[in-house]
Amino acid sequence: MSAFYCQPDHIFDDWANHVQKCDASAVLTVADARLYAATHDTDCVLSLAALSIDDHYAAQHEAIPAAVPGYHRSVRALYADPKADAPFYVNVPLVPDYRCQPDNPPSWVAMVGPFVGGKCVGETLVSFGDDLRPRQSPLVFYFAVKEHANNIDINGCIARLVDTYPGSPRPWGGPVVVMKGVEDLVSDFCDVDDSDIHDICGFFGCFK
């Protein structure tokens, strides 16, 4: 995934505009989130990576036998629970998707619905770090669209993460799961670890 990185102050002035115009990452803006939250029952899926992970899986994937070895695995993610004092690590289950390449290693789908409150799940891919340099492994932020769009259940642990950042980062509503992709196409995931925390904080701190 190619990307062009502009002046560093652009991300602080207008993060959503920066990602849409300067970076190849997908971004779900507040306006997009409100539209999606209002229309998801009518199968309106935005092109900017907003989708219901659970509905998508149930509608397009065949049932996977639980007893078959190797069909299930999990990776470590960072979970920002609005009721928690600070984010903490959780194990997120992954399920395979063989539809695109049935004879090759599968793509993996992260089952984040239980962590972010059900079926209306938004997603944004961040392929740059807090210093605006490309990350070797992109971060994927999954969040509850309705809560995020309407500032419901403000996430206090995220607010505490970014209280030292310049300006006034916009409050984040609802829970968030942060995962790490193996590569830019994010067909697989690997463990989030402490080395990713700085860039995760940078994302929330720059979000306006």
XYZ file of C-alpha atoms in Angstrom:
208
model
C 0.000 0.000 0.000
C 1.628 3.210 -1.140
C 1.406 6.365 0.897
C 2.578 9.948 0.735
C 3.427 11.703 3.968
C 2.915 15.452 4.154
C 4.075 17.971 6.742
C 3.804 16.656 10.327
C 1.451 19.411 11.465
C -1.224 18.263 8.995
C -2.104 15.225 11.061
C -2.540 17.367 14.167
C -4.638 19.983 12.367
C -7.012 17.618 10.593
C -6.385 13.914 11.018
C -9.304 12.714 8.866
C -8.325 14.979 5.966
C -4.698 13.878 6.285
C -5.567 10.199 6.032
C -7.936 10.651 3.095
C -5.642 12.901 1.035
C -2.093 12.061 2.115
C -2.204 8.465 3.292
C -3.523 5.314 1.648
C -5.238 4.175 4.840
C -8.990 3.750 5.105
C -10.711 6.130 7.484
C -14.220 6.326 8.838
C -15.102 9.947 9.548
C -17.726 11.066 12.047
C -20.130 11.875 9.197
C -19.590 8.426 7.685
C -20.119 6.794 11.064
C -23.414 8.611 11.610
C -24.622 7.631 8.142
C -23.634 4.016 8.651
C -25.153 3.829 12.120
C -28.445 5.160 10.754
C -28.605 2.866 7.729
C -26.852 -0.397 8.618
C -30.196 -2.205 8.879
C -30.789 -1.517 5.173
C -27.524 -3.127 4.057
C -25.803 0.203 3.445
C -22.096 -0.578 3.647
C -19.673 2.300 3.193
C -16.627 1.992 0.986
C -14.367 3.284 3.758
C -14.039 -0.029 5.583
C -17.170 0.319 7.725
C -18.895 -3.038 8.007
C -20.471 -5.419 10.443
C -17.873 -8.088 11.058
C -20.376 -10.550 12.528
C -23.025 -10.055 9.822
C -20.385 -10.226 7.096
C -19.065 -13.510 8.414
C -22.475 -15.091 8.997
C -23.735 -14.182 5.545
C -20.724 -15.150 3.446
C -18.841 -17.913 5.245
C -19.807 -21.534 5.624
C -19.863 -23.011 9.110
C -16.427 -24.153 10.246
C -16.272 -27.450 12.145
C -15.035 -26.652 15.629
C -13.313 -30.021 15.931
C -10.958 -29.565 12.962
C -7.445 -28.784 14.249
C -5.942 -25.547 13.027
C -9.214 -23.863 12.165
C -9.102 -21.533 15.127
C -6.371 -19.351 16.510
C -6.131 -16.082 18.375
C -3.813 -13.094 18.621
C -3.237 -10.484 21.287
C -4.963 -7.133 20.873
C -5.228 -3.978 22.964
C -8.719 -3.424 24.354
C -9.907 0.009 25.491
C -12.998 -0.646 27.602
C -14.864 2.561 28.558
C -15.368 1.161 32.061
C -11.682 0.367 32.626
C -9.007 2.607 34.098
C -6.567 1.781 31.297
C -6.438 -0.330 28.115
C -5.428 -3.955 28.572
C -4.483 -6.925 26.403
C -7.045 -9.496 25.266
C -6.932 -12.513 22.971
C -9.136 -12.051 19.892
C -10.254 -15.202 18.032
C -9.494 -15.452 14.314
C -11.423 -17.557 11.813
C -10.199 -18.415 8.296
C -11.655 -17.273 4.992
C -10.711 -19.628 2.143
C -13.049 -18.136 -0.470
C -10.475 -16.025 -2.310
C -7.654 -18.576 -2.259
C -8.999 -22.031 -1.347
C -5.720 -23.852 -2.009
C -3.454 -21.369 -0.264
C -3.091 -20.137 3.303
C -6.340 -18.377 4.221
C -7.166 -14.827 5.036
C -8.148 -14.430 8.670
C -11.185 -12.573 10.017
C -10.976 -11.028 13.492
C -14.044 -11.795 15.608
C -14.198 -8.501 17.466
C -17.982 -8.215 17.818
C -18.159 -9.405 21.447
C -15.547 -6.836 22.473
C -17.107 -3.784 20.820
C -20.743 -4.435 21.564
C -22.206 -6.539 18.788
C -22.730 -6.205 15.084
C -22.364 -2.534 14.145
C -18.566 -2.433 13.974
C -16.437 0.227 12.324
C -12.869 -0.275 11.180
C -10.012 2.048 10.288
C -6.538 1.076 9.110
C -3.558 3.154 10.239
C -0.378 2.407 8.319
C 1.725 5.253 9.731
C 3.229 5.826 13.139
C 3.113 8.742 15.546
C 6.116 10.191 13.679
C 4.201 9.913 10.349
C 6.625 7.300 9.054
C 5.233 4.085 7.524
C 4.795 1.268 10.004
C 6.152 -2.159 9.161
C 2.869 -3.645 10.398
C -0.305 -1.520 10.194
C -2.648 -1.041 13.112
C -6.348 -1.816 12.727
C -8.816 -0.051 15.026
C -12.237 -1.682 15.493
C -14.904 0.336 17.285
C -18.614 0.593 18.000
C -20.031 2.831 15.275
C -23.121 4.120 17.091
C -21.288 4.994 20.296
C -18.433 6.615 18.395
C -20.711 8.651 16.110
C -22.937 9.927 18.896
C -20.376 10.332 21.722
C -22.138 7.708 23.813
C -20.253 6.060 26.687
C -17.165 8.282 26.466
C -14.027 6.183 26.771
C -12.196 7.485 29.819
C -9.166 5.226 29.480
C -8.483 6.649 25.998
C -8.878 10.177 27.346
C -6.233 9.436 29.981
C -3.877 8.090 27.310
C -3.940 11.338 25.339
C -4.161 13.962 28.084
C -0.608 15.138 27.322
C -1.132 15.621 23.568
C -1.338 19.175 22.160
C -4.699 20.610 21.267
C -7.947 18.964 22.243
C -8.345 15.425 20.893
C -11.995 14.622 20.294
C -13.527 12.330 22.941
C -13.916 8.762 21.763
C -17.249 7.072 22.419
C -17.527 3.373 23.121
C -15.059 0.476 23.253
C -12.121 0.014 20.875
C -10.071 -3.043 19.926
C -6.650 -2.367 18.384
C -5.082 -5.167 16.354
C -1.911 -5.423 14.270
C -1.851 -6.654 10.692
C 0.961 -8.781 9.336
C 1.085 -6.677 6.154
C -0.747 -3.779 4.527
C -3.498 -5.938 3.021
C -4.308 -7.208 6.534
C -5.122 -10.769 5.533
C -3.570 -11.957 8.801
C -2.824 -10.587 12.246
C -0.009 -10.772 14.785
C 0.254 -9.841 18.461
C 0.103 -6.231 19.574
C 2.883 -5.547 22.073
C 4.311 -2.706 24.130
C 6.286 -1.354 21.154
C 2.978 -0.413 19.497
C 1.606 1.649 22.389
C 3.263 4.905 21.332
C 1.681 4.817 17.867
C -1.688 3.799 19.306
C -1.618 6.771 21.669
C -0.572 8.968 18.757
C -3.618 7.946 16.744
C -6.031 8.839 19.526
C -4.092 11.982 20.410
C -4.224 13.297 16.841
C -7.878 12.469 16.252
C -9.888 15.681 15.919
